[in-house]
Amino acid sequence: MKQAGTQKGILGRIERAGNALPDPVFLFLWLIVGLVALSVIASLVGWQALHPTEIDEATGTSRLISATSLLSGDNIRRLWVDMPTTFTHFHPLGYVLVVMLGAGVAERSGLFGAAMRGAVRHAPKALLTPFVTLVGMLGNLAADAAYVVLIPLAGIVFHAAGRHPVAGIAAAFAGTSGGFSANLLPGQLDALLFGITEAAVETVFGDFTANIAGNWYFIAAMTFVFLPVIWFVTDRMIEPRLGTFDPSRAGNAPTGGNPDKELTPAERKGLKMAGLAVLAVCAMWAFFTFGPDTPLIDEDASAEARLTPFYQSLVAGFFLLFLLAGWAYGKAAGAINDHRDLVKMMAGAMEDLAYYLVLAFVAAHFVAMFAWSNLGLILAVNGADFLSGLGLPAWALLTAIILVSALLNLFVGSASAKWALLAPVLVPMLMLLGLSPEMATAAYRVGDGATNIITPLMVYFPLILIFCQRWQADFGLGSLAATMLPYSVGLMASGLLLTIGWVVLDLPLGPGAGVFIEAPGALSQNTPAGAR
């Protein structure tokens, strides 16, 4: 295996450029420094824009917004005095912490691992590729478990079926990482991304409540679109190129071990109990929604807003679903003996989020300071003004966002870090053009997933390489990138077509979420010269 930074060609350039970037935490710190300098310059030259929704009572016209220096006395005081509030009020933080409290139990009790093993091991041989792919996409609800359980298991299962094990690893990696945003249910990623979207909207337009089910229909459609793409690439392109598996070229190929073992009677019982727990939570939410007093429906609200409490409750719903399913599995399978084990698992989930908390701290301040400077609003208004003048159709704008997200993903692996960087400008700008925050988030997700599987900077890329080398000792970094490139092209092309078709047909993205919204305010035709 070549060492980092020694690859040639475009892979080598990508690897070296990415390695030269700082850790995302320090990337945001440097961005804050640049933001401060830009705010000072913008304040001195008088950058301005007309607020799209607020009216100046004295003049009866749109209120003029000017760039504000982050080194002004008010902003310096706000930075130090409000630092705890800035951090704790960062919307993704609460969403992710709540969901992960439950998901941590489901993962540590063994529920996620057993469910994936049970699903893949007994898949019909003729449908092995789509089974592995689908479990990989659904396994994103299990976060890291899909990488460490499903992907090595896929190699073992393919080998047992007389197929090339590296093809199984590639299919599982494409489903888990390339189809990162595709799923049949919203989950942790939805909570994370929509929390950032909510913060981005509020920097310009004030109070906004994100609906974490706002991409539900879209990501479900992605699942069914990506599945045949990965199936075709695996069976028609990758496996024929790999040829017949040669055991003499293997490294330390596994001959059994934990990932491949049959489910025990206790694990089977645990899965049944977990299924009952899932049904119980779904029944409880249905009762709260349609039962007496309908607590999750606001009967006094307008037709469009009646289900707002239901959408807002989904974070708690997923927390409870993962928690109770994990607890039920753990008790039946013997992984949880008493309530102390349950508490330890929840605490362990919080330990895993230690790095995320550090990243969230700096990202929260970057987003907040962007709002304090008014630069986000000015860039959004003028960007929307410029794009409106070009007359580009909505699908063309979203295509550009997908391509930019995919390119940025080659250098910055964290989905939350990239969206925290892009959302404060992109979301308000698209809203001013009549595109919903949910549509902006969906477009970002398409671009973010497609290039996950070809960048050596993806955190699990070296691990996937090791899995491949167990079956083919001379399988290098370039081999893995070349193997995954057809998947990346296929996912990007199909994701773009899905997005364009969705916009053209104006389909709902999720419950209560559409592609288009009424623009918050008309673009000014006489924007002051300093705003251009």
CSV table of C-alpha atoms in Angstrom, one decimal, residues 78-523:
chain,number,residue,atom,x,y,z
A,78,ARG,CA,-21.8,39.5,22.1
A,79,LEU,CA,-19.1,37.0,21.3
A,80,TRP,CA,-17.8,36.7,24.9
A,81,VAL,CA,-21.0,37.2,26.8
A,82,ASP,CA,-23.2,35.0,24.6
A,83,MET,CA,-20.7,32.2,24.0
A,84,PRO,CA,-22.5,29.5,26.1
A,85,THR,CA,-25.8,30.5,24.5
A,86,THR,CA,-24.4,30.5,21.0
A,87,PHE,CA,-23.1,27.0,21.5
A,88,THR,CA,-26.1,25.5,23.3
A,89,HIS,CA,-28.7,27.1,20.9
A,90,PHE,CA,-27.0,25.6,17.8
A,91,HIS,CA,-29.9,23.6,16.4
A,92,PRO,CA,-28.1,20.5,15.2
A,93,LEU,CA,-26.6,20.0,18.6
A,94,GLY,CA,-29.9,19.2,20.4
A,95,TYR,CA,-31.3,17.2,17.5
A,96,VAL,CA,-28.2,14.9,17.2
A,97,LEU,CA,-27.7,14.5,21.0
A,98,VAL,CA,-31.3,13.4,21.4
A,99,VAL,CA,-31.3,10.9,18.5
A,100,MET,CA,-27.9,9.5,19.4
A,101,LEU,CA,-29.0,8.8,23.0
A,102,GLY,CA,-31.3,6.2,21.6
A,103,ALA,CA,-29.2,5.1,18.6
A,104,GLY,CA,-26.3,4.4,20.9
A,105,VAL,CA,-28.3,1.8,22.8
A,106,ALA,CA,-29.4,0.1,19.6
A,107,GLU,CA,-25.8,0.0,18.4
A,108,ARG,CA,-24.2,-1.1,21.6
A,109,SER,CA,-26.8,-3.7,22.5
A,110,GLY,CA,-25.9,-5.4,19.2
A,111,LEU,CA,-29.3,-4.8,17.5
A,112,PHE,CA,-27.8,-3.0,14.4
A,113,GLY,CA,-25.1,-5.7,13.9
A,114,ALA,CA,-27.5,-8.6,14.3
A,115,ALA,CA,-30.1,-7.1,12.0
A,116,MET,CA,-27.5,-6.6,9.3
A,117,ARG,CA,-26.0,-10.0,9.6
A,118,GLY,CA,-29.4,-11.6,9.6
A,119,ALA,CA,-30.5,-9.7,6.5
A,120,VAL,CA,-27.4,-10.4,4.4
A,121,ARG,CA,-26.5,-13.9,5.3
A,122,HIS,CA,-29.7,-15.5,4.0
A,123,ALA,CA,-30.2,-13.4,1.0
A,124,PRO,CA,-30.9,-15.4,-2.2
A,125,LYS,CA,-27.7,-15.7,-4.3
A,126,ALA,CA,-29.4,-14.2,-7.4
A,127,LEU,CA,-30.4,-11.2,-5.3
A,128,LEU,CA,-27.2,-11.0,-3.2
A,129,THR,CA,-26.0,-7.7,-4.7
A,130,PRO,CA,-29.2,-5.7,-4.2
A,131,PHE,CA,-29.7,-7.2,-0.7
A,132,VAL,CA,-26.2,-6.1,0.4
A,133,THR,CA,-26.7,-2.7,-1.2
A,134,LEU,CA,-30.1,-2.1,0.4
A,135,VAL,CA,-28.9,-3.2,3.8
A,136,GLY,CA,-26.0,-0.8,3.4
A,137,MET,CA,-28.3,2.2,2.6
A,138,LEU,CA,-30.6,1.3,5.5
A,139,GLY,CA,-27.6,0.7,7.7
A,140,ASN,CA,-26.9,4.4,7.6
A,141,LEU,CA,-29.4,4.6,10.5
A,142,ALA,CA,-26.8,2.6,12.4
A,143,ALA,CA,-24.0,5.2,11.7
A,144,ASP,CA,-20.6,3.5,12.0
A,145,ALA,CA,-21.9,0.0,12.5
A,146,ALA,CA,-22.6,-0.4,8.8
A,147,TYR,CA,-18.9,0.2,8.0
A,148,VAL,CA,-17.5,-2.1,10.6
A,149,VAL,CA,-20.1,-4.9,10.4
A,150,LEU,CA,-21.7,-5.0,7.0
A,151,ILE,CA,-18.8,-4.2,4.6
A,152,PRO,CA,-16.4,-7.0,5.8
A,153,LEU,CA,-19.4,-9.4,6.1
A,154,ALA,CA,-20.4,-8.7,2.5
A,155,GLY,CA,-17.0,-9.9,1.4
A,156,ILE,CA,-17.4,-13.1,3.3
A,157,VAL,CA,-21.0,-13.7,2.0
A,158,PHE,CA,-19.9,-13.1,-1.6
A,159,HIS,CA,-17.0,-15.5,-1.2
A,160,ALA,CA,-19.3,-18.2,0.3
A,161,ALA,CA,-21.6,-17.7,-2.7
A,162,GLY,CA,-18.7,-18.4,-5.1
A,163,ARG,CA,-18.4,-14.7,-6.1
A,164,HIS,CA,-15.5,-12.3,-5.8
A,165,PRO,CA,-15.4,-11.0,-2.2
A,166,VAL,CA,-14.0,-7.6,-3.3
A,167,ALA,CA,-17.2,-7.1,-5.4
A,168,GLY,CA,-19.2,-7.7,-2.2
A,169,ILE,CA,-17.1,-5.1,-0.3
A,170,ALA,CA,-17.5,-2.6,-3.2
A,171,ALA,CA,-21.3,-3.1,-3.3
A,172,ALA,CA,-21.6,-2.7,0.4
A,173,PHE,CA,-19.3,0.4,0.4
A,174,ALA,CA,-21.2,2.0,-2.4
A,175,GLY,CA,-24.5,1.4,-0.6
A,176,THR,CA,-23.3,2.5,2.8
A,177,SER,CA,-21.2,5.5,1.8
A,178,GLY,CA,-22.2,6.4,-1.8
A,179,GLY,CA,-25.9,6.0,-0.8
A,180,PHE,CA,-25.2,7.8,2.4
A,181,SER,CA,-28.3,10.0,2.2
A,182,ALA,CA,-30.6,7.4,0.7
A,183,ASN,CA,-32.9,5.6,3.1
A,184,LEU,CA,-36.5,4.5,3.6
A,185,LEU,CA,-36.8,6.5,6.9
A,186,PRO,CA,-35.4,9.7,8.2
A,187,GLY,CA,-32.7,9.3,10.8
A,188,GLN,CA,-29.6,10.9,12.4
A,189,LEU,CA,-28.4,12.5,9.2
A,190,ASP,CA,-31.7,14.2,8.8
A,191,ALA,CA,-31.6,15.6,12.3
A,192,LEU,CA,-28.1,16.8,11.7
A,193,LEU,CA,-28.5,18.5,8.3
A,194,PHE,CA,-31.9,20.0,9.0
A,195,GLY,CA,-30.6,21.5,12.2
A,196,ILE,CA,-28.0,23.4,10.2
A,197,THR,CA,-30.7,24.3,7.6
A,198,GLU,CA,-32.9,25.7,10.4
A,199,ALA,CA,-30.0,27.8,11.7
A,200,ALA,CA,-29.2,29.1,8.2
A,201,VAL,CA,-32.8,30.2,7.6
A,202,GLU,CA,-32.9,32.0,11.0
A,203,THR,CA,-29.8,34.0,10.2
A,204,VAL,CA,-31.8,35.9,7.6
A,205,PHE,CA,-35.5,35.4,8.1
A,206,GLY,CA,-35.9,34.8,11.9
A,207,ASP,CA,-37.8,32.0,13.5
A,208,PHE,CA,-38.1,28.8,11.5
A,209,THR,CA,-38.8,25.3,12.6
A,210,ALA,CA,-37.1,22.5,10.5
A,211,ASN,CA,-39.0,19.4,9.7
A,212,ILE,CA,-36.6,16.5,9.8
A,213,ALA,CA,-39.0,14.5,7.6
A,214,GLY,CA,-38.7,17.2,5.0
A,215,ASN,CA,-36.7,15.0,2.7
A,216,TRP,CA,-38.4,11.7,3.5
A,217,TYR,CA,-40.0,11.1,0.1
A,218,PHE,CA,-36.9,12.2,-1.7
A,219,ILE,CA,-34.5,10.0,0.1
A,220,ALA,CA,-36.8,7.1,-0.2
A,221,ALA,CA,-36.9,7.7,-4.0
A,222,MET,CA,-33.1,7.9,-3.9
A,223,THR,CA,-33.0,4.4,-2.4
A,224,PHE,CA,-34.9,2.9,-5.3
A,225,VAL,CA,-33.0,4.9,-7.9
A,226,PHE,CA,-29.5,4.1,-6.5
A,227,LEU,CA,-30.2,0.4,-5.8
A,228,PRO,CA,-30.4,-0.7,-9.5
A,229,VAL,CA,-27.4,1.6,-10.4
A,230,ILE,CA,-25.2,-0.1,-7.8
A,231,TRP,CA,-26.5,-3.5,-8.8
A,232,PHE,CA,-25.7,-2.9,-12.4
A,233,VAL,CA,-22.3,-1.5,-11.8
A,234,THR,CA,-21.4,-4.4,-9.4
A,235,ASP,CA,-22.6,-7.3,-11.6
A,236,ARG,CA,-21.9,-5.9,-15.0
A,237,MET,CA,-18.8,-3.8,-14.6
A,238,ILE,CA,-16.8,-4.4,-11.4
A,239,GLU,CA,-17.1,-8.1,-10.9
A,240,PRO,CA,-16.3,-9.0,-14.5
A,241,ARG,CA,-13.2,-6.7,-14.3
A,242,LEU,CA,-12.1,-8.4,-11.0
A,243,GLY,CA,-12.4,-11.8,-12.6
A,244,THR,CA,-12.4,-15.1,-10.7
A,245,PHE,CA,-11.2,-14.9,-7.1
A,246,ASP,CA,-7.7,-16.3,-6.7
A,247,PRO,CA,-7.1,-17.6,-3.1
A,248,SER,CA,-3.3,-17.5,-3.7
A,249,ARG,CA,-3.4,-13.7,-4.0
A,250,ALA,CA,-5.3,-13.3,-0.7
A,251,GLY,CA,-3.7,-11.7,2.3
A,252,ASN,CA,-5.2,-12.8,5.7
A,253,ALA,CA,-8.6,-13.8,4.2
A,254,PRO,CA,-11.1,-14.6,7.0
A,255,THR,CA,-12.2,-18.2,7.3
A,256,GLY,CA,-15.1,-17.4,9.7
A,257,GLY,CA,-15.1,-15.3,12.8
A,258,ASN,CA,-17.7,-13.1,14.5
A,259,PRO,CA,-19.1,-11.2,11.4
A,260,ASP,CA,-20.0,-14.4,9.7
A,261,LYS,CA,-21.4,-16.5,12.5
A,262,GLU,CA,-25.0,-17.6,12.5
A,263,LEU,CA,-27.5,-15.7,14.6
A,264,THR,CA,-27.9,-17.4,18.0
A,265,PRO,CA,-31.3,-18.3,19.4
A,266,ALA,CA,-30.9,-15.4,21.9
A,267,GLU,CA,-30.2,-12.9,19.0
A,268,ARG,CA,-33.2,-14.2,17.0
A,269,LYS,CA,-35.4,-13.7,20.1
A,270,GLY,CA,-33.9,-10.2,20.5
A,271,LEU,CA,-34.7,-9.2,17.0
A,272,LYS,CA,-38.3,-10.3,17.4
A,273,MET,CA,-38.6,-8.3,20.6
A,274,ALA,CA,-37.0,-5.3,18.9
A,275,GLY,CA,-39.6,-5.6,16.1
A,276,LEU,CA,-42.4,-5.6,18.7
A,277,ALA,CA,-40.9,-2.5,20.3
A,278,VAL,CA,-40.7,-0.7,17.0
A,279,LEU,CA,-44.4,-1.5,16.4
A,280,ALA,CA,-45.3,-0.3,19.9
A,281,VAL,CA,-43.6,3.1,19.3
A,282,CYS,CA,-45.3,3.5,15.9
A,283,ALA,CA,-48.6,2.7,17.5
A,284,MET,CA,-48.0,5.2,20.3
A,285,TRP,CA,-47.2,7.9,17.8
A,286,ALA,CA,-50.3,7.1,15.8
A,287,PHE,CA,-52.4,7.3,19.0
A,288,PHE,CA,-50.9,10.7,19.9
A,289,THR,CA,-51.6,11.9,16.3
A,290,PHE,CA,-55.1,10.6,15.8
A,291,GLY,CA,-56.3,9.7,19.3
A,292,PRO,CA,-58.3,11.8,21.8
A,293,ASP,CA,-57.2,15.4,21.9
A,294,THR,CA,-54.8,14.8,19.0
A,295,PRO,CA,-51.8,16.2,21.0
A,296,LEU,CA,-49.5,16.0,17.8
A,297,ILE,CA,-52.0,17.9,15.7
A,298,ASP,CA,-52.7,21.6,16.1
A,299,GLU,CA,-56.4,21.8,15.5
A,300,ASP,CA,-56.4,25.6,15.7
A,301,ALA,CA,-53.7,26.1,13.1
A,302,SER,CA,-54.2,26.6,9.3
A,303,ALA,CA,-54.3,23.5,7.1
A,304,GLU,CA,-50.6,23.8,6.2
A,305,ALA,CA,-49.5,24.1,9.8
A,306,ARG,CA,-51.8,21.5,11.5
A,307,LEU,CA,-49.1,18.8,11.5
A,308,THR,CA,-46.3,21.0,12.7
A,309,PRO,CA,-46.3,19.4,16.2
A,310,PHE,CA,-46.1,16.0,14.6
A,311,TYR,CA,-43.0,17.0,12.6
A,312,GLN,CA,-41.4,18.6,15.6
A,313,SER,CA,-42.0,15.4,17.6
A,314,LEU,CA,-40.1,13.1,15.2
A,315,VAL,CA,-36.7,13.8,16.8
A,316,ALA,CA,-38.1,12.5,20.1
A,317,GLY,CA,-39.9,9.7,18.2
A,318,PHE,CA,-36.7,8.4,16.7
A,319,PHE,CA,-35.0,8.6,20.1
A,320,LEU,CA,-37.6,6.5,21.7
A,321,LEU,CA,-37.8,4.0,18.7
A,322,PHE,CA,-34.0,3.3,18.8
A,323,LEU,CA,-33.9,3.3,22.7
A,324,LEU,CA,-36.8,0.9,23.2
A,325,ALA,CA,-35.8,-1.4,20.3
A,326,GLY,CA,-32.2,-1.5,21.5
A,327,TRP,CA,-33.3,-2.2,25.1
A,328,ALA,CA,-35.8,-4.9,24.0
A,329,TYR,CA,-33.1,-6.6,21.9
A,330,GLY,CA,-30.5,-6.3,24.6
A,331,LYS,CA,-32.7,-7.8,27.3
A,332,ALA,CA,-33.7,-10.8,25.1
A,333,ALA,CA,-30.2,-11.4,23.8
A,334,GLY,CA,-28.4,-11.0,27.1
A,335,ALA,CA,-26.5,-7.8,26.2
A,336,ILE,CA,-28.4,-5.7,28.8
A,337,ASN,CA,-28.8,-7.1,32.3
A,338,ASP,CA,-30.3,-4.2,34.1
A,339,HIS,CA,-30.9,-0.5,33.9
A,340,ARG,CA,-27.3,0.3,34.7
A,341,ASP,CA,-26.2,-1.3,31.4
A,342,LEU,CA,-28.7,0.8,29.6
A,343,VAL,CA,-27.3,4.0,31.1
A,344,LYS,CA,-23.7,3.0,30.3
A,345,MET,CA,-24.7,2.5,26.7
A,346,MET,CA,-26.3,5.9,26.5
A,347,ALA,CA,-23.3,7.4,28.2
A,348,GLY,CA,-21.0,5.6,25.7
A,349,ALA,CA,-23.0,7.2,22.8
A,350,MET,CA,-22.2,10.6,24.2
A,351,GLU,CA,-18.5,9.7,24.4
A,352,ASP,CA,-18.5,8.9,20.7
A,353,LEU,CA,-19.9,12.4,20.1
A,354,ALA,CA,-17.0,14.1,21.8
A,355,TYR,CA,-15.4,15.2,18.5
A,356,TYR,CA,-18.7,16.3,17.1
A,357,LEU,CA,-19.2,18.6,20.2
A,358,VAL,CA,-15.9,20.3,19.5
A,359,LEU,CA,-16.8,20.7,15.8
A,360,ALA,CA,-20.3,22.0,16.7
A,361,PHE,CA,-18.8,24.6,19.1
A,362,VAL,CA,-16.7,26.3,16.3
A,363,ALA,CA,-19.4,25.7,13.6
A,364,ALA,CA,-22.0,27.3,15.9
A,365,HIS,CA,-19.8,30.4,16.2
A,366,PHE,CA,-19.1,30.6,12.5
A,367,VAL,CA,-22.8,30.5,11.7
A,368,ALA,CA,-23.7,33.0,14.4
A,369,MET,CA,-20.9,35.4,13.5
A,370,PHE,CA,-21.9,35.2,9.9
A,371,ALA,CA,-25.4,36.4,11.0
A,372,TRP,CA,-24.0,39.2,13.2
A,373,SER,CA,-22.0,40.6,10.3
A,374,ASN,CA,-25.0,40.7,8.0
A,375,LEU,CA,-22.8,39.3,5.3
A,376,GLY,CA,-25.0,36.2,4.9
A,377,LEU,CA,-28.0,38.3,4.1
A,378,ILE,CA,-26.1,40.7,1.8
A,379,LEU,CA,-24.5,37.8,-0.2
A,380,ALA,CA,-27.9,35.9,-0.3
A,381,VAL,CA,-29.8,39.0,-1.6
A,382,ASN,CA,-27.2,40.0,-4.1
A,383,GLY,CA,-26.6,36.4,-5.2
A,384,ALA,CA,-30.3,35.9,-5.7
A,385,ASP,CA,-30.5,39.2,-7.6
A,386,PHE,CA,-27.7,38.1,-9.9
A,387,LEU,CA,-29.1,34.6,-10.5
A,388,SER,CA,-32.6,36.0,-11.1
A,389,GLY,CA,-31.1,38.2,-13.8
A,390,LEU,CA,-29.6,35.2,-15.5
A,391,GLY,CA,-33.0,33.6,-15.7
A,392,LEU,CA,-31.7,30.1,-15.0
A,393,PRO,CA,-34.3,27.4,-14.4
A,394,ALA,CA,-34.5,26.0,-10.9
A,395,TRP,CA,-33.1,22.6,-12.0
A,396,ALA,CA,-30.0,24.3,-13.3
A,397,LEU,CA,-29.3,26.1,-10.1
A,398,LEU,CA,-29.7,22.9,-8.1
A,399,THR,CA,-27.4,21.1,-10.5
A,400,ALA,CA,-24.7,23.6,-9.8
A,401,ILE,CA,-25.2,23.1,-6.0
A,402,ILE,CA,-24.9,19.4,-6.4
A,403,LEU,CA,-21.7,19.6,-8.4
A,404,VAL,CA,-20.1,22.1,-6.0
A,405,SER,CA,-21.0,19.9,-3.0
A,406,ALA,CA,-19.5,16.9,-4.8
A,407,LEU,CA,-16.3,18.7,-5.5
A,408,LEU,CA,-16.0,20.1,-2.0
A,409,ASN,CA,-16.6,16.6,-0.6
A,410,LEU,CA,-13.3,15.5,-2.2
A,411,PHE,CA,-11.5,17.7,0.3
A,412,VAL,CA,-13.7,18.0,3.4
A,413,GLY,CA,-15.2,14.7,4.4
A,414,SER,CA,-17.6,15.8,7.2
A,415,ALA,CA,-21.2,16.2,5.9
A,416,SER,CA,-22.1,18.6,8.7
A,417,ALA,CA,-18.9,20.7,8.3
A,418,LYS,CA,-19.6,21.2,4.6
A,419,TRP,CA,-23.3,22.0,5.1
A,420,ALA,CA,-22.5,24.4,8.0
A,421,LEU,CA,-20.1,26.2,5.6
A,422,LEU,CA,-22.5,26.3,2.6
A,423,ALA,CA,-26.0,26.6,4.1
A,424,PRO,CA,-25.8,30.2,5.5
A,425,VAL,CA,-25.5,31.6,2.0
A,426,LEU,CA,-27.1,28.9,-0.2
A,427,VAL,CA,-30.3,28.3,1.8
A,428,PRO,CA,-31.4,32.0,2.1
A,429,MET,CA,-30.4,32.7,-1.5
A,430,LEU,CA,-32.5,29.9,-2.9
A,431,MET,CA,-35.4,30.9,-0.7
A,432,LEU,CA,-35.3,34.4,-2.3
A,433,LEU,CA,-35.5,32.6,-5.6
A,434,GLY,CA,-38.5,30.6,-4.4
A,435,LEU,CA,-36.8,27.3,-3.7
A,436,SER,CA,-37.5,25.7,-0.3
A,437,PRO,CA,-34.9,25.0,2.4
A,438,GLU,CA,-35.9,21.4,2.1
A,439,MET,CA,-35.0,21.4,-1.6
A,440,ALA,CA,-31.6,23.1,-0.9
A,441,THR,CA,-30.9,20.4,1.7
A,442,ALA,CA,-31.9,17.6,-0.7
A,443,ALA,CA,-29.6,18.9,-3.5
A,444,TYR,CA,-26.7,19.1,-1.1
A,445,ARG,CA,-27.2,15.5,0.0
A,446,VAL,CA,-27.1,14.2,-3.6
A,447,GLY,CA,-23.7,15.8,-4.2
A,448,ASP,CA,-22.3,15.0,-0.8
A,449,GLY,CA,-22.8,11.2,-1.2
A,450,ALA,CA,-21.7,10.6,-4.7
A,451,THR,CA,-18.0,11.3,-4.1
A,452,ASN,CA,-17.7,9.8,-0.7
A,453,ILE,CA,-16.5,6.6,-2.2
A,454,ILE,CA,-13.6,7.9,-4.3
A,455,THR,CA,-11.7,10.3,-2.0
A,456,PRO,CA,-8.9,8.9,0.1
A,457,LEU,CA,-9.8,11.6,2.7
A,458,MET,CA,-13.0,9.8,3.6
A,459,VAL,CA,-12.4,8.6,7.2
A,460,TYR,CA,-13.3,4.9,6.4
A,461,PHE,CA,-11.5,4.8,3.1
A,462,PRO,CA,-8.3,3.2,4.6
A,463,LEU,CA,-10.4,0.7,6.5
A,464,ILE,CA,-12.2,-0.4,3.3
A,465,LEU,CA,-8.8,-0.8,1.7
A,466,ILE,CA,-7.7,-3.1,4.5
A,467,PHE,CA,-10.9,-5.2,4.1
A,468,CYS,CA,-10.0,-5.6,0.3
A,469,GLN,CA,-6.4,-6.5,1.0
A,470,ARG,CA,-7.5,-9.4,3.2
A,471,TRP,CA,-8.8,-11.0,0.0
A,472,GLN,CA,-6.3,-9.5,-2.5
A,473,ALA,CA,-3.0,-8.6,-0.9
A,474,ASP,CA,-1.8,-6.4,-3.8
A,475,PHE,CA,-5.0,-4.3,-3.8
A,476,GLY,CA,-3.8,-0.7,-3.5
A,477,LEU,CA,-5.3,2.7,-2.9
A,478,GLY,CA,-5.5,3.4,-6.6
A,479,SER,CA,-7.2,0.0,-7.1
A,480,LEU,CA,-9.9,0.9,-4.6
A,481,ALA,CA,-10.5,4.4,-6.1
A,482,ALA,CA,-10.6,2.9,-9.6
A,483,THR,CA,-13.1,0.3,-8.4
A,484,MET,CA,-15.4,2.8,-6.8
A,485,LEU,CA,-15.2,5.4,-9.6
A,486,PRO,CA,-17.9,3.8,-11.8
A,487,TYR,CA,-20.2,3.8,-8.8
A,488,SER,CA,-19.5,7.5,-8.1
A,489,VAL,CA,-20.3,8.4,-11.8
A,490,GLY,CA,-23.5,6.3,-11.8
A,491,LEU,CA,-24.7,7.8,-8.5
A,492,MET,CA,-23.9,11.3,-9.5
A,493,ALA,CA,-25.7,10.9,-12.9
A,494,SER,CA,-28.8,9.2,-11.4
A,495,GLY,CA,-28.9,11.7,-8.5
A,496,LEU,CA,-28.8,14.6,-10.9
A,497,LEU,CA,-31.6,13.1,-13.1
A,498,LEU,CA,-33.7,12.4,-10.0
A,499,THR,CA,-33.3,16.0,-8.7
A,500,ILE,CA,-34.1,17.5,-12.1
A,501,GLY,CA,-37.1,15.3,-12.6
A,502,TRP,CA,-38.3,16.1,-9.0
A,503,VAL,CA,-38.1,19.9,-9.7
A,504,VAL,CA,-39.7,19.7,-13.1
A,505,LEU,CA,-42.6,17.7,-11.8
A,506,ASP,CA,-42.8,19.7,-8.6
A,507,LEU,CA,-43.2,16.7,-6.4
A,508,PRO,CA,-43.4,16.9,-2.6
A,509,LEU,CA,-40.0,16.3,-0.9
A,510,GLY,CA,-41.6,15.1,2.4
A,511,PRO,CA,-44.7,15.6,4.5
A,512,GLY,CA,-45.5,19.3,4.3
A,513,ALA,CA,-42.4,20.1,2.3
A,514,GLY,CA,-42.4,21.0,-1.4
A,515,VAL,CA,-39.8,22.1,-3.9
A,516,PHE,CA,-41.0,25.7,-4.2
A,517,ILE,CA,-42.1,28.3,-1.7
A,518,GLU,CA,-43.3,31.8,-2.0
A,519,ALA,CA,-40.2,34.0,-2.0
A,520,PRO,CA,-39.9,35.8,1.3
A,521,GLY,CA,-39.6,39.1,-0.5
A,522,ALA,CA,-39.4,40.6,-4.0
A,523,LEU,CA,-35.9,41.2,-5.3
